[in-house]
CSV table of C-alpha atoms in Angstrom, one decimal:
chain,number,residue,atom,x,y,z
A,1,UNK,CA,-19.0,15.0,23.7
A,2,UNK,CA,-19.8,12.4,21.1
A,3,UNK,CA,-21.6,15.0,19.0
A,4,UNK,CA,-18.3,16.2,17.6
A,5,UNK,CA,-17.5,12.6,16.5
A,6,UNK,CA,-20.8,12.5,14.6
A,7,UNK,CA,-20.1,15.8,13.0
A,8,UNK,CA,-16.7,14.5,11.9
A,9,UNK,CA,-18.3,11.4,10.4
A,10,UNK,CA,-20.8,13.6,8.6
A,11,UNK,CA,-18.0,15.7,7.0
A,12,UNK,CA,-16.3,12.5,6.0
A,13,UNK,CA,-19.4,11.1,4.4
A,14,UNK,CA,-20.0,14.3,2.4
A,15,UNK,CA,-16.6,14.0,0.8
A,16,UNK,CA,-16.9,10.2,0.4
A,17,UNK,CA,-20.3,10.1,-1.3
A,18,UNK,CA,-19.6,13.2,-3.4
A,19,UNK,CA,-16.6,11.4,-5.1
A,20,UNK,CA,-18.3,8.0,-5.1
A,21,UNK,CA,-21.3,9.3,-7.0
A,22,UNK,CA,-19.2,11.4,-9.3
A,23,UNK,CA,-17.0,8.5,-10.3
A,24,UNK,CA,-20.0,6.2,-10.9
A,25,UNK,CA,-21.7,8.9,-13.0
A,26,UNK,CA,-18.5,9.3,-15.0
A,27,UNK,CA,-18.7,5.6,-16.2
A,28,UNK,CA,-21.1,4.1,-18.7
A,29,UNK,CA,-24.5,3.4,-17.2
A,30,UNK,CA,-24.8,0.1,-15.4
A,31,UNK,CA,-21.1,-0.8,-15.1
A,32,UNK,CA,-21.0,0.0,-11.3
A,33,UNK,CA,-18.0,1.3,-9.5
A,34,UNK,CA,-14.3,1.0,-10.6
A,35,UNK,CA,-11.5,1.9,-8.2
A,36,UNK,CA,-9.2,4.8,-9.2
A,37,UNK,CA,-6.0,2.6,-8.7
A,38,UNK,CA,-5.2,-0.7,-10.1
A,39,UNK,CA,-3.5,-1.9,-6.9
A,40,UNK,CA,-6.9,-2.7,-5.3
A,41,UNK,CA,-7.5,-5.5,-7.9
A,42,UNK,CA,-4.0,-6.9,-7.0
A,43,UNK,CA,-5.3,-7.2,-3.4
A,44,UNK,CA,-8.5,-8.8,-4.6
A,45,UNK,CA,-6.7,-11.4,-6.8
A,46,UNK,CA,-4.3,-12.3,-4.0
A,47,UNK,CA,-7.2,-12.6,-1.6
A,48,UNK,CA,-9.0,-14.9,-4.1
A,49,UNK,CA,-5.9,-17.2,-4.2
A,50,UNK,CA,-5.7,-17.2,-0.4
A,51,UNK,CA,-9.3,-18.1,-0.2
A,52,UNK,CA,-9.1,-20.8,-2.8
A,53,UNK,CA,-5.8,-22.5,-2.0
A,54,UNK,CA,-4.2,-20.5,0.8
A,55,UNK,CA,-1.6,-19.1,-1.5
A,56,UNK,CA,-0.4,-15.5,-0.9
A,57,UNK,CA,0.2,-14.8,-4.6
A,58,UNK,CA,-1.3,-13.0,-7.6
A,59,UNK,CA,-0.7,-16.1,-9.8
A,60,UNK,CA,-2.5,-19.3,-8.9
A,61,UNK,CA,0.3,-21.6,-10.2
A,62,UNK,CA,3.3,-19.9,-8.6
A,63,UNK,CA,4.3,-17.9,-5.6
A,64,UNK,CA,4.3,-14.2,-6.6
A,65,UNK,CA,3.3,-12.1,-3.6
A,66,UNK,CA,2.4,-8.8,-5.2
A,67,UNK,CA,0.7,-7.4,-2.1
A,68,UNK,CA,2.7,-5.9,0.9
A,69,UNK,CA,-0.3,-5.9,3.2
A,70,UNK,CA,-0.7,-9.2,5.0
A,71,UNK,CA,-3.7,-8.1,7.1
A,72,UNK,CA,-5.7,-6.5,4.3
A,73,UNK,CA,-5.3,-9.4,1.9
A,74,UNK,CA,-6.3,-11.9,4.6
A,75,UNK,CA,-9.3,-9.7,5.6
A,76,UNK,CA,-10.5,-9.7,2.0
A,77,UNK,CA,-9.9,-13.4,1.6
A,78,UNK,CA,-12.0,-14.1,4.7
A,79,UNK,CA,-14.9,-12.2,3.2
A,80,UNK,CA,-14.5,-14.0,-0.2
A,81,UNK,CA,-14.4,-17.4,1.6
A,82,UNK,CA,-17.6,-16.6,3.6
A,83,UNK,CA,-19.7,-14.6,1.2
A,84,UNK,CA,-18.2,-15.3,-2.2
A,85,UNK,CA,-16.2,-13.1,-4.6
A,86,UNK,CA,-17.1,-9.4,-5.0
A,87,UNK,CA,-15.1,-6.3,-6.0
A,88,UNK,CA,-17.0,-4.2,-3.6
A,89,UNK,CA,-15.5,-5.6,-0.4
A,90,UNK,CA,-12.7,-3.0,-0.3
A,91,UNK,CA,-15.2,-0.2,-0.7
A,92,UNK,CA,-17.2,-1.6,2.3
A,93,UNK,CA,-14.1,-2.1,4.5
A,94,UNK,CA,-12.8,1.4,3.8
A,95,UNK,CA,-16.2,3.1,4.4
A,96,UNK,CA,-16.4,1.3,7.8
A,97,UNK,CA,-12.8,2.3,8.8
A,98,UNK,CA,-13.3,5.8,7.4
A,99,UNK,CA,-16.3,6.3,9.7
A,100,UNK,CA,-14.5,4.8,12.7
A,101,UNK,CA,-11.4,7.0,12.1
A,102,UNK,CA,-13.3,10.2,11.7
A,103,UNK,CA,-15.3,9.5,14.8
A,104,UNK,CA,-12.5,8.4,17.2
A,105,UNK,CA,-10.1,11.0,16.0
A,106,UNK,CA,-12.5,13.9,16.8
A,107,UNK,CA,-13.5,12.2,20.0
A,108,UNK,CA,-9.9,11.9,21.1
A,109,UNK,CA,-9.2,15.6,20.5
A,110,UNK,CA,-12.3,16.6,22.5
A,111,UNK,CA,-11.4,14.3,25.4
A,112,UNK,CA,-7.7,15.3,25.4
A,113,UNK,CA,-7.9,19.1,24.8
A,114,UNK,CA,-11.6,20.1,25.2
A,115,UNK,CA,-14.2,21.5,22.8
A,116,UNK,CA,-12.3,24.6,21.8
A,117,UNK,CA,-10.3,22.9,19.0
A,118,UNK,CA,-12.9,20.4,18.0
A,119,UNK,CA,-14.5,22.1,15.0
A,120,UNK,CA,-11.1,23.3,13.8
A,121,UNK,CA,-9.8,19.8,13.9
A,122,UNK,CA,-12.9,18.3,12.2
A,123,UNK,CA,-12.8,20.6,9.2
A,124,UNK,CA,-9.1,20.3,8.7
A,125,UNK,CA,-9.0,16.5,9.2
A,126,UNK,CA,-10.4,15.6,5.7
A,127,UNK,CA,-8.3,18.1,3.7
A,128,UNK,CA,-5.1,17.2,5.4
A,129,UNK,CA,-5.4,13.5,6.2
A,130,UNK,CA,-7.8,12.9,3.3
A,131,UNK,CA,-9.6,10.0,4.9
A,132,UNK,CA,-12.3,10.2,2.2
A,133,UNK,CA,-9.6,9.8,-0.5
A,134,UNK,CA,-8.1,6.7,1.2
A,135,UNK,CA,-11.6,5.2,1.5
A,136,UNK,CA,-12.5,5.9,-2.1
A,137,UNK,CA,-9.3,4.3,-3.3
A,138,UNK,CA,-10.1,1.1,-1.6
A,139,UNK,CA,-6.6,0.3,-0.3
A,140,UNK,CA,-5.4,-0.6,3.2
A,141,UNK,CA,-4.4,3.0,4.0
A,142,UNK,CA,-7.6,3.8,5.8
A,143,UNK,CA,-7.0,0.9,8.2
A,144,UNK,CA,-3.5,2.2,8.7
A,145,UNK,CA,-4.8,5.7,9.6
A,146,UNK,CA,-7.3,4.2,12.0
A,147,UNK,CA,-4.5,2.2,13.8
A,148,UNK,CA,-2.5,5.4,14.2
A,149,UNK,CA,-5.5,7.0,15.9
A,150,UNK,CA,-5.8,4.0,18.2
A,151,UNK,CA,-2.1,4.3,19.0
A,152,UNK,CA,-2.4,7.9,20.1
A,153,UNK,CA,-5.4,7.0,22.2
A,154,UNK,CA,-3.8,4.1,24.0
A,155,UNK,CA,-0.4,5.7,24.4
A,156,UNK,CA,-2.0,8.7,26.1
A,157,UNK,CA,-3.8,6.3,28.5
A,158,UNK,CA,-0.6,4.4,29.2
A,159,UNK,CA,1.3,7.7,29.8
A,160,UNK,CA,-1.5,8.7,32.2
A,161,UNK,CA,-0.9,5.6,34.3
A,162,UNK,CA,-3.4,3.1,32.9
A,163,UNK,CA,-1.2,0.0,32.7
A,164,UNK,CA,-4.0,-2.0,31.0
A,165,UNK,CA,-3.5,0.3,28.0
A,166,UNK,CA,-0.2,-1.5,27.3
A,167,UNK,CA,-2.0,-4.6,26.2
A,168,UNK,CA,-4.2,-2.6,23.8
A,169,UNK,CA,-1.1,-0.8,22.5
A,170,UNK,CA,0.6,-4.1,21.8
A,171,UNK,CA,-2.4,-5.3,19.8
A,172,UNK,CA,-2.4,-2.1,17.8
A,173,UNK,CA,1.4,-2.4,17.1
A,174,UNK,CA,0.9,-6.0,15.9
A,175,UNK,CA,-1.7,-4.9,13.4
A,176,UNK,CA,0.4,-2.0,12.3
A,177,UNK,CA,3.2,-4.5,11.4
A,178,UNK,CA,0.6,-6.6,9.5
A,179,UNK,CA,-1.2,-3.9,7.7
A,180,UNK,CA,1.8,-2.3,5.9
A,181,UNK,CA,5.4,-3.2,5.9
A,182,UNK,CA,6.4,0.5,6.0
A,183,UNK,CA,5.3,0.4,9.6
A,184,UNK,CA,8.9,-0.8,10.4
A,185,UNK,CA,9.8,2.9,10.5
A,186,UNK,CA,7.1,3.6,13.0
A,187,UNK,CA,7.7,0.5,15.2
A,188,UNK,CA,11.5,1.3,15.2
A,189,UNK,CA,10.8,4.9,16.3
A,190,UNK,CA,8.5,3.6,19.1
A,191,UNK,CA,11.2,1.2,20.3
A,192,UNK,CA,13.8,4.1,20.3
A,193,UNK,CA,11.6,6.3,22.4
A,194,UNK,CA,10.8,3.5,24.9
A,195,UNK,CA,14.4,2.7,25.3
A,196,UNK,CA,15.3,6.4,25.6
A,197,UNK,CA,12.7,6.5,28.5
A,198,UNK,CA,14.5,3.4,30.0
A,199,UNK,CA,11.4,1.3,29.6
A,200,UNK,CA,13.4,-1.6,28.2
A,201,UNK,CA,10.8,-4.3,28.8
A,202,UNK,CA,8.0,-2.4,27.1
A,203,UNK,CA,10.4,-1.5,24.2
A,204,UNK,CA,11.3,-5.2,23.8
A,205,UNK,CA,7.6,-6.2,23.8
A,206,UNK,CA,6.8,-3.5,21.2
A,207,UNK,CA,9.6,-4.7,19.0
A,208,UNK,CA,8.7,-8.4,19.3
A,209,UNK,CA,5.0,-7.9,18.7
A,210,UNK,CA,5.4,-5.3,15.9
A,211,UNK,CA,8.0,-7.3,13.9
A,212,UNK,CA,6.4,-10.7,14.5
A,213,UNK,CA,4.0,-10.6,11.5
A,214,UNK,CA,6.7,-9.3,9.3
A,215,UNK,CA,9.2,-12.1,10.4
A,216,UNK,CA,6.5,-14.8,10.1
A,217,UNK,CA,5.6,-13.6,6.6
A,218,UNK,CA,9.4,-13.6,5.7
A,219,UNK,CA,9.8,-17.2,6.8
A,220,UNK,CA,6.7,-18.3,4.9
A,221,UNK,CA,7.9,-16.5,1.8
A,222,UNK,CA,11.4,-18.1,2.0
A,223,UNK,CA,9.8,-21.6,2.4
A,224,UNK,CA,7.7,-20.9,-0.7
A,225,UNK,CA,10.7,-20.0,-2.7
A,226,UNK,CA,10.3,-16.2,-2.5
A,227,UNK,CA,12.3,-13.4,-0.9
A,228,UNK,CA,12.0,-12.4,2.8
A,229,UNK,CA,10.1,-9.2,1.9
A,230,UNK,CA,7.2,-9.0,-0.5
A,231,UNK,CA,8.1,-8.2,-4.1
A,232,UNK,CA,6.5,-4.8,-3.9
A,233,UNK,CA,8.7,-3.7,-0.9
A,234,UNK,CA,11.8,-4.6,-2.8
A,235,UNK,CA,11.0,-3.2,-6.3
A,236,UNK,CA,9.3,0.0,-5.0
A,237,UNK,CA,12.0,0.9,-2.4
A,238,UNK,CA,13.4,4.3,-3.1
A,239,UNK,CA,16.9,3.6,-1.6
A,240,UNK,CA,18.3,1.7,-4.6
A,241,UNK,CA,21.7,3.4,-4.7
A,242,UNK,CA,25.1,2.0,-5.6
A,243,UNK,CA,27.5,4.8,-4.6
A,244,UNK,CA,27.9,8.0,-2.7
A,245,UNK,CA,27.1,10.2,-5.7
A,246,UNK,CA,23.9,8.3,-6.4
A,247,UNK,CA,23.0,8.6,-2.7
A,248,UNK,CA,23.4,12.4,-2.8
A,249,UNK,CA,21.3,12.7,-6.0
A,250,UNK,CA,18.6,10.5,-4.5
A,251,UNK,CA,18.5,12.5,-1.3
A,252,UNK,CA,18.3,15.8,-3.2
A,253,UNK,CA,15.4,14.5,-5.3
A,254,UNK,CA,13.6,13.6,-2.1
A,255,UNK,CA,14.2,16.7,-0.1
A,256,UNK,CA,13.8,19.2,-2.9
A,257,UNK,CA,11.2,17.7,-5.2
A,258,UNK,CA,8.7,15.8,-3.1
A,259,UNK,CA,5.4,17.6,-2.5
A,260,UNK,CA,5.3,16.0,1.0
A,261,UNK,CA,8.3,18.1,2.0
A,262,UNK,CA,6.2,21.2,1.6
A,263,UNK,CA,4.4,20.2,4.8
A,264,UNK,CA,7.0,18.2,6.7
A,265,UNK,CA,9.7,20.9,6.7
A,266,UNK,CA,7.4,23.7,8.0
A,267,UNK,CA,5.9,21.2,10.5
A,268,UNK,CA,9.4,20.3,11.7
A,269,UNK,CA,10.4,24.0,12.2
A,270,UNK,CA,7.0,24.6,14.0
A,271,UNK,CA,7.6,21.7,16.3
A,272,UNK,CA,11.3,22.5,17.0
A,273,UNK,CA,10.5,26.1,17.9
A,274,UNK,CA,7.8,24.9,20.3
A,275,UNK,CA,10.1,22.2,21.9
A,276,UNK,CA,13.0,24.7,22.3
A,277,UNK,CA,10.8,27.3,23.9
A,278,UNK,CA,9.2,24.8,26.3
A,279,UNK,CA,12.1,22.4,27.1
A,280,UNK,CA,15.3,24.3,26.7
A,281,UNK,CA,16.2,23.8,30.3
A,282,UNK,CA,14.8,20.2,30.6
A,283,UNK,CA,16.9,17.0,30.4
A,284,UNK,CA,16.5,14.7,27.4
A,285,UNK,CA,14.9,11.8,29.3
A,286,UNK,CA,12.2,14.1,30.5
A,287,UNK,CA,11.7,15.5,26.9
A,288,UNK,CA,11.4,11.9,25.6
A,289,UNK,CA,8.7,11.2,28.2
A,290,UNK,CA,6.7,14.4,27.6
A,291,UNK,CA,7.1,14.5,23.8
A,292,UNK,CA,7.1,10.8,22.9
A,293,UNK,CA,4.4,10.9,20.3
A,294,UNK,CA,5.8,13.9,18.3
A,295,UNK,CA,9.3,12.4,18.4
A,296,UNK,CA,8.0,9.0,17.2
A,297,UNK,CA,6.2,10.7,14.3
A,298,UNK,CA,9.1,12.8,13.2
A,299,UNK,CA,11.5,9.9,13.3
A,300,UNK,CA,9.0,7.9,11.3
A,301,UNK,CA,8.5,10.7,8.8
A,302,UNK,CA,12.2,11.1,7.9
A,303,UNK,CA,12.9,7.4,8.0
A,304,UNK,CA,10.1,6.7,5.5
A,305,UNK,CA,11.0,9.8,3.4
A,306,UNK,CA,14.5,8.4,2.9
A,307,UNK,CA,13.8,4.7,2.4
A,308,UNK,CA,10.2,4.5,1.3
A,309,UNK,CA,7.5,6.2,-0.8
A,310,UNK,CA,5.9,9.5,0.3
A,311,UNK,CA,3.4,10.5,-2.3
A,312,UNK,CA,-0.4,10.5,-3.1
A,313,UNK,CA,-1.7,8.2,-0.4
A,314,UNK,CA,1.2,6.8,1.5
A,315,UNK,CA,1.7,9.7,3.9
A,316,UNK,CA,-1.9,10.2,5.1
A,317,UNK,CA,-1.4,8.2,8.3
A,318,UNK,CA,1.3,10.7,9.2
A,319,UNK,CA,-0.8,13.7,8.3
A,320,UNK,CA,-3.4,12.9,10.9
A,321,UNK,CA,-0.6,12.5,13.5
A,322,UNK,CA,0.7,16.0,12.5
A,323,UNK,CA,-2.8,17.3,13.1
A,324,UNK,CA,-3.0,15.7,16.6
A,325,UNK,CA,0.4,17.2,17.5
A,326,UNK,CA,-0.6,20.6,16.1
A,327,UNK,CA,-3.6,20.7,18.3
A,328,UNK,CA,-1.5,19.7,21.3
A,329,UNK,CA,0.9,22.6,20.6
A,330,UNK,CA,-1.9,25.1,20.0
A,331,UNK,CA,-3.4,24.0,23.3
A,332,UNK,CA,-0.1,24.8,25.1
A,333,UNK,CA,0.1,28.2,23.5
A,334,UNK,CA,-3.6,28.9,24.2
A,335,UNK,CA,-2.8,28.5,28.0
A,336,UNK,CA,0.2,30.8,28.0
A,337,UNK,CA,0.1,34.6,27.9
A,338,UNK,CA,2.3,37.0,26.2
A,339,UNK,CA,3.9,37.3,22.8
A,340,UNK,CA,6.7,35.1,21.5
A,341,UNK,CA,8.2,34.3,18.1
A,342,UNK,CA,7.3,30.6,18.5
A,343,UNK,CA,3.7,31.5,19.2
A,344,UNK,CA,3.6,33.8,16.1
A,345,UNK,CA,5.0,31.0,14.0
A,346,UNK,CA,2.4,28.6,15.4
A,347,UNK,CA,-0.3,31.0,14.3
A,348,UNK,CA,1.2,31.2,10.8
A,349,UNK,CA,1.6,27.4,10.6
A,350,UNK,CA,-2.1,26.9,11.4
A,351,UNK,CA,-2.9,29.2,8.5
A,352,UNK,CA,-0.4,27.4,6.3
A,353,UNK,CA,-2.1,24.1,7.2
A,354,UNK,CA,-5.5,25.4,6.1
A,355,UNK,CA,-4.0,26.5,2.7
A,356,UNK,CA,-2.0,23.3,2.3
A,357,UNK,CA,-5.2,21.2,3.0
A,358,UNK,CA,-7.2,23.1,0.4
A,359,UNK,CA,-4.3,22.7,-2.0
A,360,UNK,CA,-4.3,18.9,-1.5
A,361,UNK,CA,-8.0,18.8,-2.2
A,362,UNK,CA,-7.6,20.8,-5.3
A,363,UNK,CA,-4.6,18.8,-6.5
A,364,UNK,CA,-6.2,15.4,-6.0
A,365,UNK,CA,-9.7,16.3,-7.3
A,366,UNK,CA,-9.0,15.4,-10.9
A,367,UNK,CA,-7.3,12.2,-9.8
A,368,UNK,CA,-10.4,11.0,-8.1
A,369,UNK,CA,-12.7,12.3,-10.8
A,370,UNK,CA,-11.0,10.8,-13.8
A,371,UNK,CA,-8.9,7.8,-12.8
A,372,UNK,CA,-11.9,5.4,-12.4
A,373,UNK,CA,-12.8,6.2,-15.9
A,374,UNK,CA,-9.3,5.7,-17.1
A,375,UNK,CA,-9.1,2.3,-15.4
A,376,UNK,CA,-12.4,1.2,-16.9
A,377,UNK,CA,-11.5,2.1,-20.4
A,378,UNK,CA,-7.9,0.8,-20.2
A,379,UNK,CA,-7.3,-2.1,-17.8
A,380,UNK,CA,-10.8,-3.4,-17.7
A,381,UNK,CA,-11.3,-3.3,-21.5
A,382,UNK,CA,-7.9,-5.0,-21.9
A,383,UNK,CA,-9.0,-7.6,-19.4
A,384,UNK,CA,-12.1,-8.4,-21.4
A,385,UNK,CA,-9.9,-8.7,-24.5
A,386,UNK,CA,-7.5,-11.1,-22.7
A,387,UNK,CA,-10.3,-13.1,-21.3
A,388,UNK,CA,-11.8,-13.6,-24.8
A,389,UNK,CA,-8.6,-14.4,-26.7
A,390,UNK,CA,-5.9,-15.4,-24.2
A,391,UNK,CA,-7.8,-17.1,-21.4
A,392,UNK,CA,-5.5,-19.3,-19.2
A,393,UNK,CA,-2.4,-18.0,-20.9
A,394,UNK,CA,0.6,-16.3,-19.4
A,395,UNK,CA,0.7,-12.6,-20.3
A,396,UNK,CA,3.6,-10.1,-20.0
A,397,UNK,CA,2.3,-6.9,-18.4
A,398,UNK,CA,2.9,-3.9,-16.1
A,399,UNK,CA,-0.4,-2.9,-14.5
A,400,UNK,CA,-1.3,-6.4,-13.3
A,401,UNK,CA,-4.3,-5.9,-11.0
A,402,UNK,CA,-7.5,-5.6,-13.1
A,403,UNK,CA,-6.2,-7.9,-15.9
A,404,UNK,CA,-5.7,-10.8,-13.5
A,405,UNK,CA,-8.8,-10.2,-11.3
A,406,UNK,CA,-11.2,-10.1,-14.2
A,407,UNK,CA,-9.6,-12.9,-16.2
A,408,UNK,CA,-8.1,-16.4,-15.6
A,409,UNK,CA,-4.6,-15.5,-16.9
A,410,UNK,CA,-1.2,-15.9,-15.3
A,411,UNK,CA,1.0,-12.8,-15.4
A,412,UNK,CA,4.7,-12.1,-15.9
A,413,UNK,CA,5.3,-8.7,-14.5
A,414,UNK,CA,8.5,-7.2,-15.9
A,415,UNK,CA,8.6,-4.6,-13.2
A,416,UNK,CA,8.9,-7.4,-10.6
A,417,UNK,CA,5.8,-6.6,-8.5
A,418,UNK,CA,3.9,-9.7,-9.5
A,419,UNK,CA,6.7,-12.0,-10.5
A,420,UNK,CA,9.1,-13.4,-8.0
A,421,UNK,CA,11.7,-14.4,-10.6
A,422,UNK,CA,11.9,-10.9,-11.9
A,423,UNK,CA,12.1,-9.4,-8.4
A,424,UNK,CA,14.9,-11.9,-7.5
A,425,UNK,CA,16.8,-10.9,-10.6
A,426,UNK,CA,16.5,-7.2,-9.8
A,427,UNK,CA,17.5,-7.8,-6.2
A,428,UNK,CA,20.5,-9.9,-7.0
A,429,UNK,CA,21.7,-7.5,-9.7
A,430,UNK,CA,21.5,-4.6,-7.3
A,431,UNK,CA,23.3,-6.5,-4.5
A,432,UNK,CA,26.0,-7.6,-6.9
A,433,UNK,CA,26.5,-4.1,-8.1
A,434,UNK,CA,26.9,-2.8,-4.5
A,435,UNK,CA,29.4,-5.6,-3.6
A,436,UNK,CA,31.5,-4.9,-6.7
A,437,UNK,CA,31.7,-1.2,-5.9
A,438,UNK,CA,32.7,-1.9,-2.3
A,439,UNK,CA,35.3,-4.4,-3.4
A,440,UNK,CA,36.8,-2.1,-6.0
A,441,UNK,CA,37.0,0.8,-3.5
């Protein structure tokens, strides 16, 4: 059975090394590898400051937490503390977790549903979940995807009566809360499902363990003079609205213009048709028990869609979950005979998933192929200039990762991501605007 896991890893490595080599060749000879996104260098600079003075900040002289991933930043800082500084740690970490994700995801499908869907899953995994993309980018998203795979594995074991799996599930949920703050949507959905199943003790444990790293960070941040949430969570939130009209405009922009919707809506219809055809005469508690994972994923999807960011790399942890659920539904239809509209739609949705996966690969190909070069000739060259003429100075900037990592400067980020004072000003301005509107109405 493990051979399908190795095939999955092989497919992942093909995509990974194709773009890795392509990006290295696109740069001047001898400069090495540069990440396509500037955010990686934010993580690296924060990690350096954690390793040097245990300060979760992009600036060494003030508390400016530009990273929203506690786990990833500490993981990098541990490597820096033990082995010294290197910009290649994110590449190594992501390659490792990309291999693990590809292997265990395929292995889970084979063990759960048999060999009949294995190759289909393997060859659709990379185009849809884009694990190779996450790994090349060097961010924490690959770890996030891996944790979702583990959650599916351990939840299925728990549902099958393996009580020891609850401990493993709690560990996974803890790391989900630590790896990305947007996991609050996922953790909240898990709590809702457990409570709906009347498993109140397990739901309470999930909530405590999942929110624990977030609360502990918030208390630390407040003690350091920051805000409860990292600056990036506050300034990047997509729910900054001040009245009903703005709320409607925001929701329209999300539900009509986001590319992610082009898959979420068809998937939602596909799942609802399946659920209605299978459970129309079944009571809700039983549905929550049988369909816990799909319900958790759908609640997470719409929660993050409304309040968070769903573009480029942020939704890949959900895409792999959709693929798991799609295989589950196809397995159900495979075992049933006769024609039905829901079965026809399932067949059409599978075809749509293939087309959508190929579209994603085509759409993001130029991003991977050109952005490393853009970062090298823009942010890195600017960093060299700043290091030569403005070393140890404070610089006002927007893209703050590479220019801080490759220099010894302090940064004032007018967007607020890397400057707590700016983030506080934006937060207080927004809060005051909402209070005035509520008071006037």
